[in-house]
XYZ file of C-alpha atoms in Angstrom:
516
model
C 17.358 -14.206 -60.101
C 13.846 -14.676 -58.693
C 11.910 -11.409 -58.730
C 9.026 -11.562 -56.548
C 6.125 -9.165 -55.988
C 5.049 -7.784 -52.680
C 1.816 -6.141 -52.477
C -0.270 -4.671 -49.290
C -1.543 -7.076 -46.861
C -4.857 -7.149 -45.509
C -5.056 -3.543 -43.437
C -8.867 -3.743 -42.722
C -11.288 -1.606 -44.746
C -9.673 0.839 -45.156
C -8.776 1.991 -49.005
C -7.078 4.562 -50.919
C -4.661 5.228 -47.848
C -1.323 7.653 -47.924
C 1.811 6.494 -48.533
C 3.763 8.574 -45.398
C 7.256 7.372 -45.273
C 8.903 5.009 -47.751
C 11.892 3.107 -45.481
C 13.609 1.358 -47.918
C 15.761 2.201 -51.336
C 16.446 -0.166 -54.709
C 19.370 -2.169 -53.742
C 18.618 -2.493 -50.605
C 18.559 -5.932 -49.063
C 15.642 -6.559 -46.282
C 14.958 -9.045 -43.867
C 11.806 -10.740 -43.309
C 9.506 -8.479 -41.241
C 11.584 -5.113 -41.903
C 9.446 -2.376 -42.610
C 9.177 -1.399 -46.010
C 6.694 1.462 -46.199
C 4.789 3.593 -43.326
C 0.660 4.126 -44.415
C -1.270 6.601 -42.288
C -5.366 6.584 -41.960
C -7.339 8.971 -40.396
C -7.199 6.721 -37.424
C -4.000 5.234 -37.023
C -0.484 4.377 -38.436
C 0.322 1.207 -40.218
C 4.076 -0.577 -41.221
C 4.040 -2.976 -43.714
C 7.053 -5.538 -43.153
C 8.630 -7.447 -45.537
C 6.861 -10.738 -45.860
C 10.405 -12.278 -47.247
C 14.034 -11.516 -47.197
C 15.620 -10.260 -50.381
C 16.927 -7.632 -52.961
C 15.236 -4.931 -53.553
C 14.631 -4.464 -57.267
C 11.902 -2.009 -58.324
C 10.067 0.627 -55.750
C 6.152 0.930 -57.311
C 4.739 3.638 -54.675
C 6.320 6.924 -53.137
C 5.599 8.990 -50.266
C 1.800 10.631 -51.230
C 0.660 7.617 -53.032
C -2.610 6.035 -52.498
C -2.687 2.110 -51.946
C -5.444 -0.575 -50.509
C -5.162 -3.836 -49.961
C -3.617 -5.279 -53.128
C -1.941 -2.591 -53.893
C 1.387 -4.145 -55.504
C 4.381 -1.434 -53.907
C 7.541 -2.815 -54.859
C 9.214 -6.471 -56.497
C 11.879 -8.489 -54.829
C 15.265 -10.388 -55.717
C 14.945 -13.315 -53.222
C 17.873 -15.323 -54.458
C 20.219 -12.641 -53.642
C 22.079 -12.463 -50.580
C 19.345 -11.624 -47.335
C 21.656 -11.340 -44.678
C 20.703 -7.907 -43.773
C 21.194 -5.397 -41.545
C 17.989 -3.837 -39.782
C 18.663 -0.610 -42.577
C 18.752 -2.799 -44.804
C 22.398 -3.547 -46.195
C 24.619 -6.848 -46.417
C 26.235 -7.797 -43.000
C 28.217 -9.815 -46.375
C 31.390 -8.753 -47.163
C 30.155 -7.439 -50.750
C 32.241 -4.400 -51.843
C 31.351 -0.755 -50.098
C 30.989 2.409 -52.238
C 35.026 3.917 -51.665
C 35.583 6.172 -49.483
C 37.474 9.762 -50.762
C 40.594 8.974 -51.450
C 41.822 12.580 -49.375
C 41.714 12.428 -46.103
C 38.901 14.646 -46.405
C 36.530 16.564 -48.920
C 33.679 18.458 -49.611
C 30.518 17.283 -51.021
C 27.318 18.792 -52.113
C 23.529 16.776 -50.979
C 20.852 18.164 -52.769
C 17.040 16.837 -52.576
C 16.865 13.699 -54.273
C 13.656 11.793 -55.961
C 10.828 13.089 -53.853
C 8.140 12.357 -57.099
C 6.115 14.727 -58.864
C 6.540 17.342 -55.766
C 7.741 20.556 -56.868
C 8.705 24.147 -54.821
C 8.006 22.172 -51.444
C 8.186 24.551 -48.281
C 11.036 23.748 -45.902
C 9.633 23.059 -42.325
C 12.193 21.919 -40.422
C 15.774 22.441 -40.369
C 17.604 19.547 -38.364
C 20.885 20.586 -38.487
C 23.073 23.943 -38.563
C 26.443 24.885 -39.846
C 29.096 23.275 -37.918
C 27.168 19.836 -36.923
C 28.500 15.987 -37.289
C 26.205 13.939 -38.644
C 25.610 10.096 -39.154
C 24.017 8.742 -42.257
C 20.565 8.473 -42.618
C 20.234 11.688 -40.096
C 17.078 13.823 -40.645
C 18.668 17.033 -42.602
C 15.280 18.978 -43.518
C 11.725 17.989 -43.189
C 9.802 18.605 -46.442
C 5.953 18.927 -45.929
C 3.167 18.952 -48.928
C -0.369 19.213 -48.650
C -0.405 15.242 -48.578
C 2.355 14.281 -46.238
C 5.702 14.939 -44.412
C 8.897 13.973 -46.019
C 12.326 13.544 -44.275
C 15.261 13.745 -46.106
C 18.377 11.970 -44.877
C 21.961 12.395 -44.862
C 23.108 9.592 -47.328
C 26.542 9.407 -45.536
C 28.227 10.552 -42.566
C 29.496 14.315 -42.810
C 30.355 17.367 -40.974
C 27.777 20.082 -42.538
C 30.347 23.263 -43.628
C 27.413 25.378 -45.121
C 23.566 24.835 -44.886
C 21.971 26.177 -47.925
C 18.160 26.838 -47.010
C 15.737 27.816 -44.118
C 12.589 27.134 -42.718
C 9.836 28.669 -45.597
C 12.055 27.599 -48.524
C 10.439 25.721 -51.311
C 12.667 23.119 -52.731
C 12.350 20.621 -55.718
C 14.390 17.570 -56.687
C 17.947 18.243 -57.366
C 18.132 21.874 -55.230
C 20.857 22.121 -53.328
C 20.697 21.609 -49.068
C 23.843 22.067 -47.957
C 27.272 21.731 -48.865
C 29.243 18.857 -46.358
C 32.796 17.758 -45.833
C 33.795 14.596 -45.271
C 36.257 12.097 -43.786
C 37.900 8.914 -44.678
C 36.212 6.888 -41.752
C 32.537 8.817 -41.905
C 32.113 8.368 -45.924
C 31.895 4.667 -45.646
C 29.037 3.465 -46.747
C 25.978 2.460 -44.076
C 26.731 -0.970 -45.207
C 30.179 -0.834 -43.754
C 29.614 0.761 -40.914
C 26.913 -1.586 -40.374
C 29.559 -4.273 -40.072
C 31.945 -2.855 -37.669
C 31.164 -2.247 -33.720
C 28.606 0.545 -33.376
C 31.105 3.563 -32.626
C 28.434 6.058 -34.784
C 29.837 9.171 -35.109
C 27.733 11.480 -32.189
C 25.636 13.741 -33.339
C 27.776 17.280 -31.831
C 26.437 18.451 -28.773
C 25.275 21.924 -27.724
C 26.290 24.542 -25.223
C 24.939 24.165 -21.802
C 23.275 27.308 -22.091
C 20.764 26.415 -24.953
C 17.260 25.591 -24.088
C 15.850 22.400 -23.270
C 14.642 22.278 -26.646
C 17.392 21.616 -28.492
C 18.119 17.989 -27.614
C 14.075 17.343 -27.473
C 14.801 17.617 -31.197
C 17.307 15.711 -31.381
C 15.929 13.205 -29.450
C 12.379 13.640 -31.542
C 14.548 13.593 -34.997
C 16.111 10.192 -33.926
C 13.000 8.921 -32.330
C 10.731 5.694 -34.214
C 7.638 7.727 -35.234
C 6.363 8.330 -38.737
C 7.242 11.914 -39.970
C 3.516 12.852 -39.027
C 3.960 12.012 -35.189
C 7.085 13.624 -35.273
C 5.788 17.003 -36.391
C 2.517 16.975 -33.929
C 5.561 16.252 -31.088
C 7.759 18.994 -32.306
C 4.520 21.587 -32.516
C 3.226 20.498 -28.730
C 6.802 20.757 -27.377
C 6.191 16.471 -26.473
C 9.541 14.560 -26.188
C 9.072 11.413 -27.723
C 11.662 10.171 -25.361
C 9.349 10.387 -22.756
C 6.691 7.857 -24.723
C 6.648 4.155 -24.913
C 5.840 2.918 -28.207
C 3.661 0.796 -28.791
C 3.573 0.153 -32.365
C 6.055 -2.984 -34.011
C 9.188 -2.437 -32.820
C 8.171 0.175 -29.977
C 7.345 2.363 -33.137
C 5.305 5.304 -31.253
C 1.938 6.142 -32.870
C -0.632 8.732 -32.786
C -2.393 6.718 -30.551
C 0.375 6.658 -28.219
C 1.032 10.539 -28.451
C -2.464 11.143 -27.372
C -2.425 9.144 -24.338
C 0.570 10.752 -23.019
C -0.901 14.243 -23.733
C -4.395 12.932 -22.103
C -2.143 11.266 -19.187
C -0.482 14.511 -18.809
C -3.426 16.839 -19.134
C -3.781 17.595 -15.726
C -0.111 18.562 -14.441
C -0.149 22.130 -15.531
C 2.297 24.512 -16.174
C 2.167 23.915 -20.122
C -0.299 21.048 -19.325
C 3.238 18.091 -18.896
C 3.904 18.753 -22.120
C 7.684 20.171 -21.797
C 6.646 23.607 -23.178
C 9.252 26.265 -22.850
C 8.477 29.088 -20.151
C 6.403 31.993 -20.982
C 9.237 34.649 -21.750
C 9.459 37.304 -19.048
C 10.568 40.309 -20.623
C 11.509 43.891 -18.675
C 9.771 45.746 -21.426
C 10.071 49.208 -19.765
C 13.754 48.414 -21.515
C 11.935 49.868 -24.948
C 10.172 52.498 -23.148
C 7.238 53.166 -21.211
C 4.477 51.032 -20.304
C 1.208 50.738 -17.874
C 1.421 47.932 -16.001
C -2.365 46.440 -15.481
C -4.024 43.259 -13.404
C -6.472 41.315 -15.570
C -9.992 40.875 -14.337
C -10.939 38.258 -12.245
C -13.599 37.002 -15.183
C -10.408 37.370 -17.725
C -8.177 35.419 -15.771
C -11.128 32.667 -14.878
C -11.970 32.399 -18.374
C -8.553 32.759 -19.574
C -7.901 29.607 -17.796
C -10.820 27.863 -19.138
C -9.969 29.207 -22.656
C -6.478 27.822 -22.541
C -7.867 24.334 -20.998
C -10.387 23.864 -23.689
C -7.929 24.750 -26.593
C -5.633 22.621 -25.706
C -7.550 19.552 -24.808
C -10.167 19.922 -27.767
C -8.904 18.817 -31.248
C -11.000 21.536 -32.977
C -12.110 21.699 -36.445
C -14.142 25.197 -37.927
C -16.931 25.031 -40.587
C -18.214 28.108 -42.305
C -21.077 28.914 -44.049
C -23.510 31.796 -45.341
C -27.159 31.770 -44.273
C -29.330 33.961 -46.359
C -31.299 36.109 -43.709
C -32.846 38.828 -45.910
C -36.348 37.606 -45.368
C -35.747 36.464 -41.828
C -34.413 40.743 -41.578
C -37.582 41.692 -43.351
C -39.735 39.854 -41.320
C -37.770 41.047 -38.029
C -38.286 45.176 -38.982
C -42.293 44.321 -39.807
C -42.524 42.840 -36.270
C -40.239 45.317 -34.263
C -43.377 47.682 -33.458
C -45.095 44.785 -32.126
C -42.229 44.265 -29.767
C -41.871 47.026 -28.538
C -45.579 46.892 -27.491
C -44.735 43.774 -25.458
C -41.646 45.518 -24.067
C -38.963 44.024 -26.101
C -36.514 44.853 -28.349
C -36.443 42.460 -31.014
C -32.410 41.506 -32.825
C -31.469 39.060 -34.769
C -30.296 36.608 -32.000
C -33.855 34.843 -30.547
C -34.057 33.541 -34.156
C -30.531 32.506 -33.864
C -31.201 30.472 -31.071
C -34.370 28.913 -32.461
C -32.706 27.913 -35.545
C -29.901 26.752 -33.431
C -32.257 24.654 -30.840
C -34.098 22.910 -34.278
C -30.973 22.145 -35.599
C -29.334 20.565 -32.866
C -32.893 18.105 -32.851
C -31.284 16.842 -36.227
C -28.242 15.717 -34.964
C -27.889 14.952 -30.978
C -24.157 14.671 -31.515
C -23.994 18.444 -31.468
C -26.142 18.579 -28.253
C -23.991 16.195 -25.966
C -20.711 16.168 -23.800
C -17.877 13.086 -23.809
C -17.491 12.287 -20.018
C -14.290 13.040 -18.289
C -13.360 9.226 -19.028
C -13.059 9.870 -22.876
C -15.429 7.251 -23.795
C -19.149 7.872 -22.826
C -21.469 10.357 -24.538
C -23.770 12.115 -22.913
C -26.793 12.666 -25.495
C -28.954 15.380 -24.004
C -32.588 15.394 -23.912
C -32.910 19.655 -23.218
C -32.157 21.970 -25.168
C -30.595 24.963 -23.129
C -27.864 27.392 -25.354
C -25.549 29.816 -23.785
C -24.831 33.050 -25.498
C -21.711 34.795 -25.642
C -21.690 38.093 -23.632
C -18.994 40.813 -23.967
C -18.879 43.218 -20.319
C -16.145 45.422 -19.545
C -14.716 42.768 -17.071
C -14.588 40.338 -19.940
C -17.101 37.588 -21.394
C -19.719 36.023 -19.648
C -21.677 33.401 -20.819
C -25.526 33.498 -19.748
C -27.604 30.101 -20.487
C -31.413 30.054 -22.234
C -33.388 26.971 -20.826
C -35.481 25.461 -22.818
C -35.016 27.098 -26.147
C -37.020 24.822 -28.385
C -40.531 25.576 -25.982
C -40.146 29.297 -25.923
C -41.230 31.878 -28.881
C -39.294 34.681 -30.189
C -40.461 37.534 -27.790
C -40.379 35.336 -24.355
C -36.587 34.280 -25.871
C -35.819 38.260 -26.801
C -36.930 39.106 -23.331
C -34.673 36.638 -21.421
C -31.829 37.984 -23.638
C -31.797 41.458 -22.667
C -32.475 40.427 -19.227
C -29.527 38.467 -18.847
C -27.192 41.045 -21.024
C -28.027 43.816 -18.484
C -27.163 41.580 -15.318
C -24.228 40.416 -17.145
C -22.721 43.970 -17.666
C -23.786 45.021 -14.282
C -22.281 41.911 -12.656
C -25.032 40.497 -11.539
C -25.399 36.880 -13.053
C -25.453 34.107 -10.839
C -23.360 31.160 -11.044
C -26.838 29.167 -11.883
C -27.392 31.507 -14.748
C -23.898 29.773 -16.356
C -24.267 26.470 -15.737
C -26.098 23.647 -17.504
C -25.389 25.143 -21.744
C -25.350 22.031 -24.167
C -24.264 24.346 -26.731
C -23.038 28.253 -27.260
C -23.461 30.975 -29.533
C -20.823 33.530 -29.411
C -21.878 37.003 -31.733
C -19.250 39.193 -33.189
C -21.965 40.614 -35.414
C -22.518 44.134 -33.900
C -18.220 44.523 -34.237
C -17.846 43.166 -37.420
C -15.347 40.688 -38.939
C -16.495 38.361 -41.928
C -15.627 34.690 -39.715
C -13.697 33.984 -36.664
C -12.605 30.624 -34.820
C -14.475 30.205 -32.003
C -13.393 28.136 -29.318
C -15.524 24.936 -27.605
C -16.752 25.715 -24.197
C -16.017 22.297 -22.443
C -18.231 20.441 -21.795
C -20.011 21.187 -24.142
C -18.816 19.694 -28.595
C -20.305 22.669 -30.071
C -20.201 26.564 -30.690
C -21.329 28.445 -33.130
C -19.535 32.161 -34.453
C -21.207 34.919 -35.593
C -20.415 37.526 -37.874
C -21.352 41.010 -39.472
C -24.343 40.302 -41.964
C -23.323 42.084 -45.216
C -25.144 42.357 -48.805
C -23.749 40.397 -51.634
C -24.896 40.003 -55.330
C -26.119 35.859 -54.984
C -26.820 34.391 -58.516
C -30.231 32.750 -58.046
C -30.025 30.959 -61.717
C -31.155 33.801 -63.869
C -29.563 36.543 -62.577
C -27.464 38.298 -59.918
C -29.651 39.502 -56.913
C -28.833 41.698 -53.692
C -29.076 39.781 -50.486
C -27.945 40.108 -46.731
C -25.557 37.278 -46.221
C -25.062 36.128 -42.189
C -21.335 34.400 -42.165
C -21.345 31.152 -39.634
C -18.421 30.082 -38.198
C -18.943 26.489 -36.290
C -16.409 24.778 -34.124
C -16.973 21.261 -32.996
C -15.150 18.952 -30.493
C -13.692 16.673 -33.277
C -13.654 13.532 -31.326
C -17.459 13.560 -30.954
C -18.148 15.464 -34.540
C -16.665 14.436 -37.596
C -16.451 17.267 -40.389
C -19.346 15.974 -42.354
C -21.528 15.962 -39.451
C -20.710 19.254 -38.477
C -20.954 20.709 -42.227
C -24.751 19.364 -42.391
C -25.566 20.955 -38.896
C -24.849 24.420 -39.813
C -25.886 24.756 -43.617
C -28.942 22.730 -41.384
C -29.050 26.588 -39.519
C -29.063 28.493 -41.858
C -31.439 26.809 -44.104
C -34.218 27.322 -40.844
C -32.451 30.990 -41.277
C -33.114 31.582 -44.451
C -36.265 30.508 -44.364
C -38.190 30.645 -41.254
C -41.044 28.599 -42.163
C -38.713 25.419 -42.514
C -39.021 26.059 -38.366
C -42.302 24.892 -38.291
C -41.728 21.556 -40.644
C-alpha cells in the first residue's frame, strides 16, 4: 500500500473557497485527471482533477468546506488497481456488490453523510412515483445557506413511493423514498460500467406535459456544478442548449451568462425557454372588468421587465437619522413659502444624493451596451420617481450638485405638476445618471427598487418613523428615514454600495457634513 496525499493546486489568490460538489467516494478508484472535488468563487467554478491514478482511501473535505491552496482534501492508495472507469470504479474484474437474490425487491435510500447539515430544506424533487432510474441519478437537491447538494441514486431502481416534497427539511439517515429493484439494475456501477452501455432510460413522459419536463431532465443529467444547475432551472435555461466550456465541456457560470446575454434580445421570455404566460378565462370564477393598461404602464412595464431581467441586482438598506435635517426643514418652511415654494424632504434628498455619488463615481456611471466599458460621468443630473394616474414617470434634475435647496424644491413641483398633467417632454426624461424613487408619503418600512437602465443605481424611499436610538447613555426619540439602494451588481460590488448609502445618510443626518 502507498497512501499518498493530494492537496489543492495552485487556484490563484483566491482563499478560503467553498467546497460545492464532492465527485468522488472512499473506495473509489480514479484516473489521473478525474475530477475529484468542484470549488466555486465568487467569480467562477473550479475542478480539481486527480493529479494520479489510485484508491481512494480517506475523504478530508465535504461539500461547505473551506479550502486554499494547500488545502490537503483527501489521501490516495496508488498501488492499487487504477484502471478506472470515468465514475470512478475498476474496468477489473474485482468482485461486484450481489445483486438481490429475488428477481426483484424493495429497498429503502435515505440521505446519507451530508456533514454537520441538519433539517436541510428540500428544493428539488427529480423524480416521482413510478420513474426508472440509473445509478448516480439526481433524486433530491438539498440546498443550505452555503451550497447545493445533490443526492444520487446509489443503484439503479424503479422509485415505488417518494417520501418527501419540495420545503421538506431532511437530515442524514431520513428516509427519501422507498425503491424496488431488479436483478439486472442492482448491479453495482462498477459492473455496469463493464458491460456495453445499455443504461436503463430514464421513463419518459406523456406527450402532453410541458416542455419543461425533459429541460429537467436534460438540466439534472447535464455537466454543471449543482449551483449552475439551480440558476438554469430558476431562468427556465436548458443547459442542452449551452456549450461548455469548462474541462470536459463542464458548463460554467461564465458560460450560462453568455448564453443569457447572447439571448437577451430575442424576446418572448428574453430566449430563455420560459413557459407561456398562462391565459386563463377567468370570467369561469365569476365576474370581472376587463381593462387596457396605459400606454406609460405598458412602456414602462416593458422597460421594468428588461431591466430586471438583465440587471443582477443586489438591495442595501439603511436608516438615516433626519430629525435635525426635519427640524431644520419646519424652521425654514415660512421662508419658502415667501419665495413661492413648498419645501419637503426630497431637495435634501437629492443634495445628499448628488454629494454622495462625488464619493464614489461607480454609482454615477452606465456599462456600455458591449458589457465592458464604463461610462464615469462628469454631471450630476438625478431623476425622481413620479407616481400619475397613468403610471410612473420619471422627471430628471440637471445639475443637482450647483443648485440650492429652494431653486431644487422649485424644479420639483414644477416637474410633478407637468408629470400628472401629462405634460413632460421626452427631454425632461432623458439624460438621469441616477434615480430616486419615494414611497415615503404611502408608507412601507423598505422596498426593492428596481435599476433604471442605463443607469447602476437607485435609491428607495420609505415612511420616516420615530424610534427609541440608544445614543450610549440612554434611549432617545428620533425620526428614522429607511433607505433602500439597488445597484447594478456588475458595476457595484456590495461593499461599495453599503458605503454609498450609510455615505447619504450621514450628509442626512447631518447637513453640515454637505458643506465639508
Amino acid at each position: 500500500m502507498a497512501i499518498k496525499e493530494i492537496a489543492v493546486p495552485d487556484i490563484g489568490n483566491y482563499k478560503n473557497v467553498d467546497v460545492i460538489e464532492i465527485n468522488v467516494k472512499v473506495g473509489d478508484a480514479v484516473k489521473e485527471e478525474q475530477t475529484l472535488i468542484t470549488l466555486e468563487t465568487d467569480k467562477a467554478t473550479m475542478e480539481i482533477p486527480a493529479p494520479f491514478a489510485g484508491t481512494i482511501k480517506e475523504l478530508l473535505v465535504k461539500v461547505g468546506s473551506k479550502v486554499s491552496q494547500g488545502s490537503i482534501i483527501l489521501k490516495v492508495d496508488t498501488a492499487a488497481d487504477t484502471s478506472a472507469t470515468p465514475n470512478g470504479t475498476s474496468l477489473e474484474s474485482k468482485p461486484a456488490p450481489a445483486a438481490p437474490s429475488s428477481s426483484s425487491s424493495t429497498q429503502e435510500i435515505r440521505v446519507p453523510d451530508i456533514g454537520n447539515y441538519k433539517n436541510v430544506p428540500v428544493i428539488e424533487v427529480s423524480v416521482k412515483n413510478g420513474d426508472s432510474v440509473k445509478a448516480e441519478q439526481s433524486l433530491i437537491t438539498l440546498e443550505t445557506d452555503k451550497a447545493t447538494m445533490e443526492i444520487p441514486a446509489p443503484f439503479a431502481c424503479t422509485v415505488d413511493q417518494l417520501k418527501v416534497k419540495v420545503g421538506d427539511k431532511l437530515t442524514q439517515g431520513d428516509l427519501i423514498a422507498v425503491v424496488k429493484t431488479e436483478a439486472a439494475q442492482a448491479s453495482s456501477p462498477a459492473t455496469k460500467a463493464a458491460e456495453p452501455q445499455t443504461s436503463v432510460p430514464v421513463k419518459s413522459e406523456p406527450e402532453s406535459q410541458p416542455q419543461v419536463a425533459s429541460q429537467m431532465a436534460s438540466n439534472v443529467s447535464a455537466h454543471a456544478s449543482p449551483s449552475v444547475r439551480r440558476m438554469a432551472r430558476e431562468l427556465g435555461i436548458d443547459l442542452a442548449k449551452i456549450n461548455g466550456t469548462g474541462r470536459k465541456g463542464r458548463i460554467s457560470t461564465e458560460d450560462l451568462s453568455g448564453f443569457i446575454k447572447s439571448n437577451m434580445g430575442q424576446g418572448g421570455g428574453a430566449g430563455l425557454n420560459l413557459l407561456a404566460d398562462p391565459n386563463v378565462d377567468f370570467t369561469q370564477f365569476g365576474p370581472v372588468d376587463a381593462q387596457k393598461l396605459s400606454r406609460i404602464k405598458k412602456i414602462s412595464g416593458a422597460n421594468l421587465h428588461r431591466n430586471w431581467v438583465k440587471i443582477p441586482h443586489i438591495t442595501l438598506c439603511e436608516e438615516a437619522d433626519i430629525t435635525e435635517m426635519e427640524a431644520f426643514r419646519n424652521e425654514q418652511k415660512a421662508q419658502a413659502e415667501k419665495n413661492g415654494v413648498k419645501l419637503t424632504p426630497l431637495p435634501f434628498l437629492l443634495k445628499a444624493v448628488a454629494q454622495a455619488l462625488k464619493c464614489f463615481p461607480n454609482l454615477n456611471a452606465s456599462l456600455g451596451a458591449d458589457g465592458e466599458t464604463l461610462y464615469v460621468k462628469q454631471y450630476y443630473h438625478i431623476g425622481v420617481a413620479v407616481d400619475t394616474p397613468s403610471g410612473l414617470m420619471v422627471p430628471v434634475i440637471r445639475d443637482v450638485d450647483q443648485k440650492g435647496i429652494y431653486q431644487l424644491a422649485k424644479e420639483l413641483a414644477d416637474f410633478s405638476i407637468k408629470a400628472r398633467e401629462g405634460k413632460l417632454k421626452p427631454s425632461d426624461m432623458q439624460g438621469g445618471c441616477f434615480t430616486i424613487s419615494s414611497l415615503g408619503g404611502v408608507g412601507t418600512t423598505s422596498f426593492t427598487p428596481i435599476v433604471n437602465m442605463p443607469e447602476v443605481g437607485i435609491l428607495g424611499v420609505s415612511k420616516a418613523a420615530m424610534k427609541p436610538v440608544w445614543n450610549g447613555n440612554e434611549f432617545m426619540p428620533r425620526l428614522m428615514l429607511p433607505l433602500s439602494l439597488s445597484v447594478d451588481h456588475r458595476v457595484v460590488d456590495g461593499s461599495e454600495g453599503a458605503k454609498f448609502v450609510v455615505t447619504v445618510a450621514k450628509y442626512l443626518s447631518d447637513l453640515r457634513n454637505l458643506i465639508l
